Short mmCIF file of C-alpha atoms in Angstrom, two decimals:
data_model
loop_
_atom_site.label_atom_id
_atom_site.label_comp_id
_atom_site.label_asym_id
_atom_site.label_seq_id
_atom_site.Cartn_x
_atom_site.Cartn_y
_atom_site.Cartn_z
CA MET L 24 22.52 -24.37 -72.28
CA SER L 25 19.75 -24.98 -74.80
CA GLY L 26 19.81 -28.65 -73.90
CA ILE L 27 19.04 -27.83 -70.27
CA LEU L 28 16.32 -25.36 -71.28
CA GLN L 29 14.69 -27.94 -73.52
CA GLU L 30 14.82 -30.53 -70.77
CA VAL L 31 13.13 -28.18 -68.29
CA LEU L 32 10.42 -27.30 -70.81
CA ILE L 33 9.73 -30.96 -71.56
CA LYS L 34 9.78 -32.04 -67.90
CA ASN L 35 7.30 -29.29 -67.02
CA GLY L 36 5.11 -29.73 -70.06
CA LEU L 37 1.92 -28.34 -68.56
CA LEU L 38 3.70 -25.15 -67.48
CA THR L 39 5.18 -24.79 -70.96
CA ALA L 40 1.67 -25.09 -72.35
CA PHE L 41 0.38 -22.41 -69.95
CA LEU L 42 3.15 -20.11 -71.13
CA LEU L 43 2.60 -20.80 -74.81
CA VAL L 44 -1.19 -20.38 -74.67
CA GLY L 45 -0.87 -17.30 -72.48
CA GLY L 46 1.56 -15.76 -74.94
CA LEU L 47 -0.62 -16.67 -77.91
CA MET L 48 -3.67 -15.16 -76.26
CA GLY L 49 -1.82 -11.98 -75.30
CA LEU L 50 -0.68 -11.60 -78.89
CA SER L 51 -4.19 -12.32 -80.19
CA TYR L 52 -5.85 -9.70 -78.00
CA TRP L 53 -3.19 -7.19 -78.95
CA ALA L 54 -3.75 -7.94 -82.65
CA SER L 55 -7.51 -7.71 -82.16
CA ALA L 56 -7.27 -4.24 -80.64
CA ARG L 57 -4.50 -2.85 -82.83
CA LEU L 58 -4.97 -4.50 -86.19
CA THR L 59 -8.73 -5.04 -86.41
CA ALA L 60 -9.87 -2.22 -84.08
CA GLY L 61 -11.66 -4.84 -81.99
CA ARG L 62 -13.82 -5.99 -84.88
CA LEU L 63 -12.44 -9.52 -84.79
CA HIS L 64 -12.53 -10.72 -81.17
CA GLY L 65 -9.24 -11.66 -79.55
CA SER L 66 -10.53 -15.10 -78.61
CA ALA L 67 -11.44 -15.80 -82.25
CA ILE L 68 -7.93 -14.86 -83.32
CA ALA L 69 -6.47 -17.02 -80.53
CA VAL L 70 -8.47 -20.09 -81.63
CA PHE L 71 -7.45 -19.49 -85.24
CA GLY L 72 -3.84 -19.02 -84.12
CA GLY L 73 -4.08 -22.35 -82.32
CA LEU L 74 -5.24 -24.02 -85.51
CA VAL L 75 -2.38 -22.45 -87.48
CA LEU L 76 0.08 -23.76 -84.87
CA ALA L 77 -1.61 -27.17 -85.15
CA GLY L 78 -0.98 -27.12 -88.90
CA ILE L 79 2.65 -26.14 -88.41
CA GLY L 80 3.05 -28.84 -85.75
CA GLY L 81 1.51 -31.37 -88.11
CA VAL L 82 4.02 -30.49 -90.83
CA VAL L 83 7.03 -30.51 -88.48
CA ALA L 84 6.16 -33.54 -86.34
CA GLY L 85 4.11 -35.45 -88.90
CA GLY L 86 1.64 -36.70 -86.29
CA ARG L 87 -2.08 -36.39 -85.71
CA ASN L 88 -2.04 -34.12 -82.67
CA GLY L 89 -0.81 -30.91 -84.20
CA LEU L 90 1.71 -29.03 -82.11
CA ALA L 91 1.27 -31.45 -79.19
CA ASP L 92 3.31 -34.06 -81.10
CA LEU L 93 6.46 -32.01 -80.57
CA PRO L 94 7.97 -33.13 -77.23
CA VAL L 95 8.43 -29.54 -76.05
CA PHE L 96 4.72 -28.83 -76.53
CA ALA L 97 3.39 -32.19 -75.37
CA GLY L 98 1.83 -30.38 -72.38
CA LEU L 99 -0.74 -28.96 -74.79
CA GLY L 100 -2.14 -32.46 -74.97
CA LEU L 101 -2.97 -32.33 -71.27
CA LEU L 102 -4.12 -28.69 -71.18
CA GLY L 103 -6.31 -29.06 -74.27
CA GLY L 104 -7.22 -32.71 -73.78
CA ASN L 105 -10.70 -34.07 -73.21
CA MET L 106 -10.43 -34.16 -69.42
CA LEU L 107 -9.65 -30.49 -68.85
CA ARG L 108 -11.83 -29.44 -71.77
CA ASP L 109 -14.89 -31.04 -70.20
CA PHE L 110 -13.87 -29.94 -66.68
CA THR L 111 -13.66 -26.26 -67.67
CA ILE L 112 -16.74 -26.41 -69.89
CA VAL L 113 -18.81 -27.81 -67.05
CA ALA L 114 -17.41 -25.06 -64.82
CA THR L 115 -18.82 -22.43 -67.20
CA ALA L 116 -22.30 -23.66 -66.28
CA TYR L 117 -21.85 -22.12 -62.83
CA GLY L 118 -24.10 -19.07 -62.91
CA ALA L 119 -26.02 -20.21 -65.99
CA SER L 120 -29.77 -19.82 -65.75
CA PHE L 121 -31.65 -23.02 -65.13
CA ALA L 122 -34.86 -21.38 -66.35
CA GLU L 123 -33.27 -20.51 -69.71
CA LEU L 124 -32.11 -24.09 -70.12
CA ARG L 125 -35.53 -25.51 -69.42
CA ARG L 126 -37.39 -23.02 -71.57
CA SER L 127 -35.47 -24.03 -74.69
CA GLY L 128 -35.86 -27.77 -74.14
CA LEU L 129 -38.19 -28.62 -77.01
CA PRO L 130 -36.52 -26.44 -79.67
CA VAL L 131 -33.23 -28.09 -78.72
CA VAL L 132 -34.66 -31.55 -79.35
CA VAL L 133 -35.86 -30.34 -82.76
CA ALA L 134 -32.44 -28.78 -83.40
CA LEU L 135 -30.62 -32.02 -82.48
CA PHE L 136 -32.62 -34.20 -84.84
CA ALA L 137 -32.64 -31.61 -87.65
CA GLY L 138 -28.93 -30.93 -87.22
CA VAL L 139 -27.85 -34.59 -87.27
CA ALA L 140 -30.13 -35.39 -90.22
CA THR L 141 -29.05 -32.35 -92.24
CA ALA L 142 -25.33 -32.92 -91.73
CA PHE L 143 -25.77 -36.60 -92.56
CA LEU L 144 -27.73 -35.85 -95.74
CA CYS L 145 -25.11 -33.36 -96.92
CA GLY L 146 -22.27 -35.80 -96.29
CA ALA L 147 -24.16 -38.67 -97.92
CA GLY L 148 -25.08 -36.48 -100.90
CA VAL L 149 -21.45 -35.51 -101.47
CA ALA L 150 -20.45 -39.18 -101.20
CA VAL L 151 -22.95 -40.08 -103.92
CA ALA L 152 -21.76 -37.15 -106.06
CA PHE L 153 -18.22 -38.52 -105.78
CA GLY L 154 -19.34 -41.89 -107.10
CA TYR L 155 -19.96 -43.98 -103.98
CA ARG L 156 -22.89 -46.33 -104.52
CA ASP L 157 -22.80 -48.79 -101.59
CA ALA L 158 -24.90 -48.06 -98.52
CA VAL L 159 -22.04 -48.77 -96.07
CA SER L 160 -19.68 -46.18 -97.57
CA ILE L 161 -22.39 -43.57 -98.06
CA THR L 162 -23.60 -44.01 -94.48
CA THR L 163 -20.07 -43.80 -93.07
CA LEU L 164 -19.28 -40.63 -95.03
CA GLY L 165 -22.60 -39.08 -94.05
CA ALA L 166 -21.88 -39.97 -90.43
CA GLY L 167 -18.47 -38.31 -90.70
CA ALA L 168 -20.19 -35.09 -91.70
CA VAL L 169 -22.13 -35.32 -88.41
CA THR L 170 -19.01 -35.40 -86.22
CA TYR L 171 -15.59 -36.99 -86.48
CA ILE L 172 -16.60 -39.42 -83.75
CA VAL L 173 -19.89 -40.51 -85.32
CA GLY L 174 -18.03 -41.28 -88.57
CA PRO L 175 -15.58 -43.92 -87.32
CA VAL L 176 -18.07 -45.34 -84.79
CA THR L 177 -20.55 -45.89 -87.62
CA GLY L 178 -17.93 -47.14 -90.05
CA ALA L 179 -16.63 -49.65 -87.51
CA ALA L 180 -20.15 -50.88 -86.80
CA LEU L 181 -20.93 -51.34 -90.50
CA GLY L 182 -17.51 -52.61 -91.57
CA ALA L 183 -16.54 -49.76 -93.89
CA SER L 184 -13.19 -49.78 -95.70
CA SER L 185 -10.31 -47.95 -94.02
CA GLU L 186 -10.12 -45.47 -96.89
CA VAL L 187 -13.75 -44.48 -96.33
CA MET L 188 -13.17 -44.33 -92.57
CA ALA L 189 -10.25 -41.93 -93.04
CA LEU L 190 -12.32 -39.73 -95.36
CA SER L 191 -15.20 -39.72 -92.92
CA ILE L 192 -12.95 -38.62 -90.05
CA ALA L 193 -11.50 -35.92 -92.32
CA ALA L 194 -15.02 -34.67 -93.12
CA GLY L 195 -15.74 -34.40 -89.40
CA LEU L 196 -12.48 -32.54 -88.82
CA VAL L 197 -13.33 -30.10 -91.61
CA LYS L 198 -16.66 -29.51 -89.91
CA ALA L 199 -15.16 -28.94 -86.45
CA ILE L 200 -12.51 -26.56 -87.73
CA LEU L 201 -14.94 -24.67 -89.95
CA VAL L 202 -17.38 -24.23 -87.06
CA MET L 203 -14.54 -22.85 -84.89
CA ILE L 204 -13.58 -20.31 -87.52
CA ALA L 205 -16.95 -19.41 -89.00
CA THR L 206 -19.12 -19.08 -85.88
CA PRO L 207 -17.88 -15.64 -84.81
CA LEU L 208 -18.14 -14.47 -88.42
CA VAL L 209 -21.76 -15.51 -88.97
CA ALA L 210 -22.98 -15.04 -85.38
CA LYS L 211 -24.80 -11.78 -86.09
CA ARG L 212 -26.44 -13.03 -89.24
CA ILE L 213 -27.91 -16.13 -87.56
CA GLY L 214 -29.02 -14.20 -84.47
CA LEU L 215 -26.55 -15.90 -82.13
CA ASP L 216 -26.72 -13.39 -79.29
CA ASN L 217 -28.94 -14.95 -76.60
CA PRO L 218 -29.04 -18.19 -74.59
CA HIS L 219 -31.98 -19.58 -76.55
CA ALA L 220 -30.26 -19.12 -79.91
CA ALA L 221 -27.04 -20.51 -78.44
CA MET L 222 -28.85 -23.69 -77.38
CA VAL L 223 -30.43 -24.11 -80.80
CA TYR L 224 -27.03 -23.45 -82.39
CA GLY L 225 -25.35 -26.03 -80.15
CA GLY L 226 -28.03 -28.56 -80.96
CA THR L 227 -27.90 -27.95 -84.70
CA LEU L 228 -24.13 -27.81 -85.24
CA GLY L 229 -23.31 -30.22 -82.44
CA THR L 230 -19.62 -30.86 -83.01
CA ASN L 231 -18.35 -30.51 -79.44
CA SER L 232 -14.98 -28.89 -80.01
CA GLY L 233 -16.31 -26.69 -82.80
CA VAL L 234 -19.26 -25.43 -80.78
CA ALA L 235 -17.12 -24.89 -77.69
CA ALA L 236 -14.48 -22.89 -79.51
CA GLY L 237 -16.94 -21.13 -81.82
CA LEU L 238 -19.03 -19.83 -78.93
CA ALA L 239 -15.97 -18.89 -76.90
CA ALA L 240 -14.87 -16.74 -79.80
CA THR L 241 -18.34 -15.22 -80.12
CA ASP L 242 -19.54 -14.59 -76.57
CA PRO L 243 -18.21 -16.59 -73.59
CA LYS L 244 -21.49 -16.08 -71.75
CA LEU L 245 -23.26 -18.28 -74.29
CA VAL L 246 -20.84 -21.22 -73.94
CA PRO L 247 -22.73 -23.28 -71.35
CA TYR L 248 -26.01 -23.04 -73.26
CA GLY L 249 -24.58 -24.15 -76.58
CA VAL L 250 -22.46 -26.90 -75.08
CA MET L 251 -25.35 -28.21 -73.00
CA ALA L 252 -27.26 -28.89 -76.21
CA ALA L 253 -24.27 -30.09 -78.23
CA THR L 254 -23.41 -32.73 -75.65
CA PHE L 255 -26.28 -34.90 -76.93
CA TYR L 256 -25.40 -34.54 -80.61
CA THR L 257 -22.62 -37.08 -81.04
CA GLY L 258 -24.57 -39.65 -79.03
CA LEU L 259 -27.66 -39.10 -81.15
CA GLY L 260 -25.57 -39.38 -84.31
CA CYS L 261 -24.04 -42.66 -83.11
CA LEU L 262 -27.56 -43.86 -82.42
CA LEU L 263 -29.18 -42.86 -85.73
CA ALA L 264 -26.44 -43.27 -88.35
CA PRO L 265 -25.67 -47.01 -88.12
CA SER L 266 -29.33 -47.89 -87.54
CA ILE L 267 -32.17 -45.91 -89.14
CA PHE L 268 -30.07 -43.92 -91.61
CA TYR L 269 -28.21 -47.03 -92.76
CA LEU L 270 -31.39 -49.07 -93.13
CA VAL L 271 -33.00 -46.35 -95.25
CA LEU L 272 -29.91 -46.07 -97.43
CA ARG L 273 -29.73 -49.84 -97.84
CA VAL L 274 -33.25 -49.78 -99.25
CA LEU L 275 -32.38 -46.85 -101.54
CA CYS L 276 -29.09 -48.31 -102.83
CA PRO L 277 -29.19 -52.10 -102.85
CA ALA L 278 -25.62 -53.20 -103.51
CA MET X 17 -11.62 -23.18 -49.35
CA ALA X 18 -10.97 -23.17 -53.05
CA ILE X 19 -10.62 -26.93 -53.10
CA HIS X 20 -14.22 -27.31 -52.01
CA GLY X 21 -15.42 -25.60 -55.16
CA VAL X 22 -13.01 -27.60 -57.30
CA ALA X 23 -14.04 -30.85 -55.62
CA LEU X 24 -17.70 -30.01 -56.18
CA LEU X 25 -16.92 -29.41 -59.85
CA ALA X 26 -15.05 -32.72 -60.05
CA LEU X 27 -17.92 -34.53 -58.38
CA SER X 28 -20.40 -33.02 -60.85
CA CYS X 29 -18.21 -33.96 -63.81
CA LEU X 30 -17.59 -37.53 -62.73
CA GLY X 31 -21.26 -38.01 -61.89
CA GLY X 32 -22.34 -36.57 -65.23
CA PHE X 33 -19.85 -38.65 -67.22
CA VAL X 34 -20.95 -41.84 -65.48
CA LEU X 35 -24.59 -41.00 -66.31
CA GLY X 36 -23.62 -40.24 -69.93
CA ASP X 37 -21.73 -43.52 -70.35
CA TRP X 38 -24.55 -45.37 -68.68
CA LEU X 39 -27.14 -43.81 -71.00
CA GLY X 40 -24.91 -44.66 -73.97
CA ALA X 41 -24.69 -48.29 -72.87
CA LEU X 42 -28.42 -48.36 -72.30
CA LEU X 43 -29.03 -47.15 -75.86
CA GLY X 44 -26.43 -49.55 -77.20
CA VAL X 45 -24.28 -46.68 -78.46
CA LYS X 46 -20.48 -46.65 -78.25
CA ALA X 47 -20.40 -43.05 -77.08
CA ASN X 48 -21.05 -40.90 -74.06
CA VAL X 49 -24.56 -39.48 -74.42
CA GLY X 50 -25.01 -36.10 -72.77
CA GLY X 51 -22.35 -36.56 -70.09
CA VAL X 52 -21.25 -32.93 -70.09
CA GLY X 53 -24.86 -31.80 -70.05
CA PHE X 54 -25.70 -33.99 -67.07
CA ALA X 55 -22.56 -32.74 -65.30
CA MET X 56 -23.69 -29.13 -65.86
CA LEU X 57 -27.14 -29.87 -64.45
CA ILE X 58 -25.63 -31.59 -61.40
CA LEU X 59 -23.33 -28.61 -60.84
CA LEU X 60 -26.21 -26.13 -61.14
CA TYR X 61 -28.28 -28.20 -58.73
CA LEU X 62 -25.52 -28.63 -56.15
CA THR X 63 -24.27 -25.03 -56.20
CA GLY X 64 -27.87 -23.81 -56.03
CA ARG X 65 -28.54 -25.97 -52.99
CA PHE X 66 -25.36 -24.94 -51.20
CA GLU X 67 -25.93 -21.27 -51.98
CA ARG X 68 -29.48 -21.36 -50.66
CA ALA X 69 -28.24 -23.02 -47.48
CA ASP X 70 -25.54 -20.31 -47.31
CA ARG X 71 -22.85 -22.97 -47.27
CA PHE X 72 -21.01 -22.01 -50.45
CA SER X 73 -18.35 -19.54 -49.34
CA PRO X 74 -16.76 -16.99 -51.73
CA PRO X 75 -13.39 -18.85 -51.65
CA SER X 76 -15.16 -22.05 -52.65
CA ALA X 77 -16.86 -20.24 -55.52
CA ALA X 78 -13.48 -18.76 -56.51
CA GLY X 79 -12.09 -22.25 -57.00
CA LEU X 80 -14.92 -22.98 -59.39
CA VAL X 81 -14.74 -19.65 -61.19
CA PHE X 82 -11.02 -20.11 -61.79
CA TRP X 83 -11.63 -23.21 -63.88
CA SER X 84 -14.50 -21.53 -65.66
CA ASN X 85 -12.10 -18.74 -66.65
CA MET X 86 -9.52 -21.28 -67.83
CA TYR X 87 -12.02 -22.45 -70.40
CA LEU X 88 -10.82 -20.27 -73.27
CA PRO X 89 -7.10 -21.11 -72.87
CA VAL X 90 -8.04 -24.79 -72.75
CA VAL X 91 -9.98 -24.38 -76.00
CA VAL X 92 -7.00 -22.62 -77.60
CA ALA X 93 -4.75 -25.50 -76.51
CA MET X 94 -7.33 -27.87 -77.96
CA ALA X 95 -7.25 -25.99 -81.27
CA ALA X 96 -3.45 -26.26 -81.31
CA GLN X 97 -3.66 -30.06 -81.30
CA GLN X 98 -6.30 -30.55 -83.97
CA ASN X 99 -5.43 -32.74 -86.90
CA VAL X 100 -5.51 -29.81 -89.33
CA LEU X 101 -3.40 -31.65 -91.89
CA GLY X 102 -5.75 -34.63 -91.69
CA ALA X 103 -8.62 -32.33 -92.59
CA ILE X 104 -6.69 -30.85 -95.50
CA ARG X 105 -5.44 -34.22 -96.76
CA GLY X 106 -9.03 -35.49 -96.90
CA GLY X 107 -9.26 -33.67 -100.19
CA PRO X 108 -12.33 -32.27 -101.92
CA LEU X 109 -14.73 -35.03 -100.80
CA ALA X 110 -14.04 -34.49 -97.09
CA PHE X 111 -13.96 -30.74 -97.56
CA LEU X 112 -17.32 -30.63 -99.34
CA ALA X 113 -18.95 -33.16 -97.02
CA GLY X 114 -17.90 -31.08 -94.02
CA THR X 115 -18.64 -27.62 -95.38
CA THR X 116 -22.04 -28.25 -97.01
CA GLY X 117 -23.32 -29.69 -93.73
CA VAL X 118 -22.03 -26.73 -91.73
CA VAL X 119 -23.50 -24.17 -94.14
CA ALA X 120 -26.88 -25.91 -94.16
CA CYS X 121 -26.91 -26.19 -90.36
CA PHE X 122 -25.94 -22.55 -89.89
CA ALA X 123 -28.90 -21.64 -92.11
CA LEU X 124 -31.17 -23.82 -89.98
CA VAL X 125 -30.28 -22.10 -86.70
CA PRO X 126 -32.41 -18.94 -87.11
CA VAL X 127 -35.30 -21.01 -88.49
CA ILE X 128 -35.41 -23.40 -85.52
CA ALA X 129 -34.71 -20.59 -83.05
CA ARG X 130 -37.77 -18.77 -84.37
CA LEU X 131 -39.94 -21.91 -84.19
CA GLY X 132 -39.40 -22.24 -80.49
CA ARG X 133 -38.77 -18.69 -79.38
CA PRO X 134 -39.56 -18.66 -75.68
CA PRO X 135 -42.41 -16.28 -74.81
CA ALA X 136 -40.64 -14.50 -71.98
CA ALA X 137 -37.64 -13.45 -74.10
CA GLY X 138 -37.01 -9.71 -73.76
CA THR X 139 -36.02 -9.13 -77.37
CA ALA X 140 -38.80 -8.28 -79.79
CA GLY X 141 -39.56 -11.32 -81.94
CA PRO X 142 -40.25 -11.13 -85.65
CA GLU X 143 -43.74 -12.46 -85.11
CA GLY X 144 -45.36 -9.00 -85.30
CA GLY X 145 -45.68 -8.85 -89.12
CA ALA X 146 -48.32 -11.10 -90.56
CA GLY X 147 -50.91 -11.96 -87.96
CA GLY X 148 -52.54 -15.34 -87.53
CA ALA X 149 -51.09 -18.83 -87.44
#
């Protein structure tokens, strides 16, 4: 009996994922209304629940893809993969205001450069505090604090050690996960309640998955604005970190 | 037909991603630069054009809106496959490197948002206090 059930669930992985996510979201909205009196939004709880499941999946399956490494839940990999993520995010732009997007153009450019530089400096500073003294390692760790894609791209370009690469990816993961969780909590304090602020936020924080999930948990209407800005962040990081940032660091810390 | 809206969305995405990869290659960067953003702009342009020409029927729009509404579940599924353990195993260095950057950037958001507050925004800006530059 259970063998047949398992086989059906695995064969129809995407449907299993629909069911699992639907159930998780139902539970999250119920908990939001009943347990927090609506103070914590259901979508925020759902994203957090997803992360908890990812942790459990990581412990049980021992892989890198959270719950999606368990055969029964492999469909999550398709439903939450890059293709459908970008497809649905682009769809949210339908109905967005072109005028709003254009009006915030210049502040977004400022936000992108300031955001990448700030994250990089923080990551590089921590690397130095932990005793790293060579420009390659410091740059790679700083790049990891930008996003978990900028880190390994930079490390590969500069020839960083695999230990530093792993740490830099981990720093980027910490950032993405923290942005997912913290955005709805700090949204009011940083004035994240209009398209302009959402674009500046997306440009400053920039980690795609973090911004996407953080805004979804804050106010779905703001998603396209934040994501529109964030989409340039990783590219800018990959451009600046292994070039200008590395050259500056090489002057500051000659090996 | 719903598929028209979905196809339009797919066209916008593919077009945007190609542009993003192309821009990345042009800049010599091993990453897609702005692909999702370009895709959004293409979608806004195309739907705007079709709507003005009255050739974007409600069923077509429904196909598009469906995927827009699937956004949150997709993000939850994405959260469920994050390498949470990888983040935890990174230890204090990874944790601090990630968190200090996030905290600093969160603090920057209201500052930059104020710098470039668009004039036509309906909400009252904080610029009333001290006059002058």
